[in-house]
Amino acid sequence: MKYTVFIFFSSLIWITSCSRILVVFHMPSTSHYILGNALARGLAEAGHDVTMVSPFEEKNPPKNGKYRNVILTGFLDDMDKQDMSVFDMEGMSPFLMLPFLNFYCNELTQNTLEHPNLQKLLKSNEHFDAVVIEQFNNDALKVLAYHFKAPLILFSTIGANSWINPLVGNPSPPSYIPDALLSYRPDMTFHQRLVNWLFTVVSELNRQLLFFPTQNKMMKEHFPDAPDLSILNYNASIVLLNSHESINQAVPLVPNMIDVGGFHVNPPKELPKDLKDYMDGAKEGVVYFSMGSNIKPSMMPKEKKTPY
Ligand SMILES: *[C@@H]1O[C@H](CO)[C@@H](O)[C@H](O)[C@H]1NC(C)=O
């Protein structure tokens, strides 16, 4: 009897245990935020104490959980000031994308590390049980897991790719898995395979010789005692992937990489009346065309808007 009571009470403690989780999605991009925020909200609703670091503000945090926002203020304004739009990058060679991504992502990482609101959190002596970070050319941010002495969980918003695979030893043969920056389909021609292989080599050289040293330097500026990035970078406990084998190419995944694609989708709501009437009334059906969350119609060149 004594043991039953003991087991009963100890299981109560287990049931009510809540973890403190830090979620960092620093990209000023709505589609990335939607994923990070769905995860953060879900964890809070499950009873955990969640701190979400992002440029966006959750105006309607879950009521039955602890959800705190640390807002990277100013990031969205900087984004609006950018002269480059996705349309300018459309025809850009993927080889030129590498230096562009180095520059843009280094600046974002630096601004995140220096942000007064993040600095305040770093100095707060708070404790976290897990640190979830979006993996998007921001490797220096992994130092947050080291700083808070918590296991590192990575979230790849574009599935398994060359930025994350080497960090957990996941194979990705260029012979049949196209790089995310090349717009190839899995059934590549011989020429495309050759370019894919060359691109894999060049982009890995770029990471090792240019990108990582810069990230390491900015990390050391803020955390002089931290181990080298070449150690912190290879210490993820779990990698969550925004992909799913039902809609993406079947690729090898090591056991700590988990496909969670689709987890953020909410049950559908009724359409507003005008849209519903329009769709129901369309005799030949309706083609729904979405340009995602990063493209503003105002940025679209005029000749692209004009129908043929
Ligand atoms: C690597 O992760 C483990 C598990 O979270 C942790 O115990 C260890 O301290 C980490 N190593 C470094 C160098 O941060």
mmCIF file with all atom_site columns, N, CA, C and O and ligand atoms in Angstrom, residues 129 142-143 145-147 149-152 227-228 231-232 234-237, ligand 1:
data_model
loop_
_atom_site.group_PDB
_atom_site.id
_atom_site.type_symbol
_atom_site.label_atom_id
_atom_site.label_alt_id
_atom_site.label_comp_id
_atom_site.label_asym_id
_atom_site.label_entity_id
_atom_site.label_seq_id
_atom_site.pdbx_PDB_ins_code
_atom_site.Cartn_x
_atom_site.Cartn_y
_atom_site.Cartn_z
_atom_site.occupancy
_atom_site.B_iso_or_equiv
_atom_site.pdbx_formal_charge
_atom_site.auth_seq_id
_atom_site.auth_comp_id
_atom_site.auth_asym_id
_atom_site.auth_atom_id
_atom_site.pdbx_PDB_model_num
ATOM   1  N N  . ASP A 1 129 ? 15.495 24.236 -20.113 1.00 0.00 ? 129 ASP A N  1
ATOM   2  C CA . ASP A 1 129 ? 15.699 22.789 -20.219 1.00 0.00 ? 129 ASP A CA 1
ATOM   3  C C  . ASP A 1 129 ? 15.992 22.350 -21.645 1.00 0.00 ? 129 ASP A C  1
ATOM   4  O O  . ASP A 1 129 ? 16.487 21.248 -21.875 1.00 0.00 ? 129 ASP A O  1
ATOM   5  N N  . LYS A 1 142 ? 24.067 28.802 -31.979 1.00 0.00 ? 142 LYS A N  1
ATOM   6  C CA . LYS A 1 142 ? 24.069 27.546 -31.211 1.00 0.00 ? 142 LYS A CA 1
ATOM   7  C C  . LYS A 1 142 ? 24.727 27.733 -29.846 1.00 0.00 ? 142 LYS A C  1
ATOM   8  O O  . LYS A 1 142 ? 24.538 26.927 -28.944 1.00 0.00 ? 142 LYS A O  1
ATOM   9  N N  . VAL A 1 143 ? 25.477 28.809 -29.716 1.00 0.00 ? 143 VAL A N  1
ATOM   10 C CA . VAL A 1 143 ? 26.113 29.105 -28.436 1.00 0.00 ? 143 VAL A CA 1
ATOM   11 C C  . VAL A 1 143 ? 25.058 29.334 -27.337 1.00 0.00 ? 143 VAL A C  1
ATOM   12 O O  . VAL A 1 143 ? 25.349 29.207 -26.152 1.00 0.00 ? 143 VAL A O  1
ATOM   13 N N  . ALA A 1 145 ? 22.574 27.420 -26.612 1.00 0.00 ? 145 ALA A N  1
ATOM   14 C CA . ALA A 1 145 ? 22.376 26.151 -25.910 1.00 0.00 ? 145 ALA A CA 1
ATOM   15 C C  . ALA A 1 145 ? 23.519 25.926 -24.923 1.00 0.00 ? 145 ALA A C  1
ATOM   16 O O  . ALA A 1 145 ? 23.315 25.466 -23.804 1.00 0.00 ? 145 ALA A O  1
ATOM   17 N N  . TYR A 1 146 ? 24.734 26.279 -25.347 1.00 0.00 ? 146 TYR A N  1
ATOM   18 C CA . TYR A 1 146 ? 25.898 26.159 -24.467 1.00 0.00 ? 146 TYR A CA 1
ATOM   19 C C  . TYR A 1 146 ? 25.740 27.098 -23.268 1.00 0.00 ? 146 TYR A C  1
ATOM   20 O O  . TYR A 1 146 ? 25.942 26.713 -22.122 1.00 0.00 ? 146 TYR A O  1
ATOM   21 N N  . HIS A 1 147 ? 25.339 28.329 -23.539 1.00 0.00 ? 147 HIS A N  1
ATOM   22 C CA . HIS A 1 147 ? 25.197 29.344 -22.491 1.00 0.00 ? 147 HIS A CA 1
ATOM   23 C C  . HIS A 1 147 ? 24.166 28.910 -21.437 1.00 0.00 ? 147 HIS A C  1
ATOM   24 O O  . HIS A 1 147 ? 24.401 29.056 -20.239 1.00 0.00 ? 147 HIS A O  1
ATOM   25 N N  . LYS A 1 149 ? 23.215 25.892 -20.915 1.00 0.00 ? 149 LYS A N  1
ATOM   26 C CA . LYS A 1 149 ? 23.502 24.497 -20.527 1.00 0.00 ? 149 LYS A CA 1
ATOM   27 C C  . LYS A 1 149 ? 22.312 23.586 -20.784 1.00 0.00 ? 149 LYS A C  1
ATOM   28 O O  . LYS A 1 149 ? 21.890 22.805 -19.929 1.00 0.00 ? 149 LYS A O  1
ATOM   29 N N  . ALA A 1 150 ? 21.754 23.707 -21.974 1.00 0.00 ? 150 ALA A N  1
ATOM   30 C CA . ALA A 1 150 ? 20.562 22.928 -22.314 1.00 0.00 ? 150 ALA A CA 1
ATOM   31 C C  . ALA A 1 150 ? 20.799 22.171 -23.615 1.00 0.00 ? 150 ALA A C  1
ATOM   32 O O  . ALA A 1 150 ? 21.594 22.607 -24.447 1.00 0.00 ? 150 ALA A O  1
ATOM   33 N N  . PRO A 1 151 ? 20.121 21.034 -23.799 1.00 0.00 ? 151 PRO A N  1
ATOM   34 C CA . PRO A 1 151 ? 20.260 20.315 -25.069 1.00 0.00 ? 151 PRO A CA 1
ATOM   35 C C  . PRO A 1 151 ? 19.804 21.184 -26.241 1.00 0.00 ? 151 PRO A C  1
ATOM   36 O O  . PRO A 1 151 ? 18.867 21.969 -26.107 1.00 0.00 ? 151 PRO A O  1
ATOM   37 N N  . LEU A 1 152 ? 20.489 21.021 -27.363 1.00 0.00 ? 152 LEU A N  1
ATOM   38 C CA . LEU A 1 152 ? 20.206 21.822 -28.554 1.00 0.00 ? 152 LEU A CA 1
ATOM   39 C C  . LEU A 1 152 ? 19.275 21.057 -29.496 1.00 0.00 ? 152 LEU A C  1
ATOM   40 O O  . LEU A 1 152 ? 19.548 19.919 -29.864 1.00 0.00 ? 152 LEU A O  1
ATOM   41 N N  . PRO A 1 227 ? 33.435 27.141 -26.299 1.00 0.00 ? 227 PRO A N  1
ATOM   42 C CA . PRO A 1 227 ? 34.266 26.313 -27.190 1.00 0.00 ? 227 PRO A CA 1
ATOM   43 C C  . PRO A 1 227 ? 34.116 26.787 -28.631 1.00 0.00 ? 227 PRO A C  1
ATOM   44 O O  . PRO A 1 227 ? 33.193 27.538 -28.949 1.00 0.00 ? 227 PRO A O  1
ATOM   45 N N  . ASP A 1 228 ? 35.004 26.323 -29.473 1.00 0.00 ? 228 ASP A N  1
ATOM   46 C CA . ASP A 1 228 ? 34.963 26.716 -30.883 1.00 0.00 ? 228 ASP A CA 1
ATOM   47 C C  . ASP A 1 228 ? 33.650 26.287 -31.527 1.00 0.00 ? 228 ASP A C  1
ATOM   48 O O  . ASP A 1 228 ? 33.035 25.305 -31.123 1.00 0.00 ? 228 ASP A O  1
ATOM   49 N N  . ILE A 1 231 ? 33.013 22.774 -32.478 1.00 0.00 ? 231 ILE A N  1
ATOM   50 C CA . ILE A 1 231 ? 32.545 21.810 -31.460 1.00 0.00 ? 231 ILE A CA 1
ATOM   51 C C  . ILE A 1 231 ? 31.041 21.998 -31.239 1.00 0.00 ? 231 ILE A C  1
ATOM   52 O O  . ILE A 1 231 ? 30.266 21.049 -31.313 1.00 0.00 ? 231 ILE A O  1
ATOM   53 N N  . LEU A 1 232 ? 30.623 23.245 -31.028 1.00 0.00 ? 232 LEU A N  1
ATOM   54 C CA . LEU A 1 232 ? 29.202 23.507 -30.739 1.00 0.00 ? 232 LEU A CA 1
ATOM   55 C C  . LEU A 1 232 ? 28.301 23.149 -31.920 1.00 0.00 ? 232 LEU A C  1
ATOM   56 O O  . LEU A 1 232 ? 27.149 22.776 -31.748 1.00 0.00 ? 232 LEU A O  1
ATOM   57 N N  . TYR A 1 234 ? 28.336 20.677 -33.836 1.00 0.00 ? 234 TYR A N  1
ATOM   58 C CA . TYR A 1 234 ? 28.069 19.244 -34.055 1.00 0.00 ? 234 TYR A CA 1
ATOM   59 C C  . TYR A 1 234 ? 27.468 18.611 -32.807 1.00 0.00 ? 234 TYR A C  1
ATOM   60 O O  . TYR A 1 234 ? 27.823 17.498 -32.448 1.00 0.00 ? 234 TYR A O  1
ATOM   61 N N  . ASN A 1 235 ? 26.578 19.313 -32.135 1.00 0.00 ? 235 ASN A N  1
ATOM   62 C CA . ASN A 1 235 ? 26.083 18.797 -30.850 1.00 0.00 ? 235 ASN A CA 1
ATOM   63 C C  . ASN A 1 235 ? 24.560 18.838 -30.741 1.00 0.00 ? 235 ASN A C  1
ATOM   64 O O  . ASN A 1 235 ? 24.014 18.922 -29.649 1.00 0.00 ? 235 ASN A O  1
ATOM   65 N N  . ALA A 1 236 ? 23.872 18.777 -31.891 1.00 0.00 ? 236 ALA A N  1
ATOM   66 C CA . ALA A 1 236 ? 22.407 18.821 -31.824 1.00 0.00 ? 236 ALA A CA 1
ATOM   67 C C  . ALA A 1 236 ? 21.861 17.486 -31.349 1.00 0.00 ? 236 ALA A C  1
ATOM   68 O O  . ALA A 1 236 ? 22.319 16.428 -31.789 1.00 0.00 ? 236 ALA A O  1
ATOM   69 N N  . SER A 1 237 ? 20.886 17.538 -30.442 1.00 0.00 ? 237 SER A N  1
ATOM   70 C CA . SER A 1 237 ? 20.274 16.304 -29.949 1.00 0.00 ? 237 SER A CA 1
ATOM   71 C C  . SER A 1 237 ? 19.189 15.812 -30.896 1.00 0.00 ? 237 SER A C  1
ATOM   72 O O  . SER A 1 237 ? 19.055 14.620 -31.131 1.00 0.00 ? 237 SER A O  1
HETATM 73 C C1 . LIG B 2 .   ? 26.543 18.835 -26.012 1.00 0.00 ? 1   LIG B C1 1
HETATM 74 O O1 . LIG B 2 .   ? 25.234 18.450 -25.658 1.00 0.00 ? 1   LIG B O1 1
HETATM 75 C C2 . LIG B 2 .   ? 25.146 17.686 -24.467 1.00 0.00 ? 1   LIG B C2 1
HETATM 76 C C3 . LIG B 2 .   ? 23.685 17.253 -24.315 1.00 0.00 ? 1   LIG B C3 1
HETATM 77 O O2 . LIG B 2 .   ? 22.832 18.354 -24.262 1.00 0.00 ? 1   LIG B O2 1
HETATM 78 C C4 . LIG B 2 .   ? 25.647 18.526 -23.286 1.00 0.00 ? 1   LIG B C4 1
HETATM 79 O O3 . LIG B 2 .   ? 25.622 17.754 -22.114 1.00 0.00 ? 1   LIG B O3 1
HETATM 80 C C5 . LIG B 2 .   ? 27.053 18.996 -23.573 1.00 0.00 ? 1   LIG B C5 1
HETATM 81 O O4 . LIG B 2 .   ? 27.476 19.878 -22.556 1.00 0.00 ? 1   LIG B O4 1
HETATM 82 C C6 . LIG B 2 .   ? 27.112 19.723 -24.912 1.00 0.00 ? 1   LIG B C6 1
HETATM 83 N N1 . LIG B 2 .   ? 28.497 20.057 -25.240 1.00 0.00 ? 1   LIG B N1 1
HETATM 84 C C7 . LIG B 2 .   ? 28.882 21.308 -25.412 1.00 0.00 ? 1   LIG B C7 1
HETATM 85 C C8 . LIG B 2 .   ? 30.313 21.507 -25.738 1.00 0.00 ? 1   LIG B C8 1
HETATM 86 O O5 . LIG B 2 .   ? 28.119 22.258 -25.315 1.00 0.00 ? 1   LIG B O5 1
#
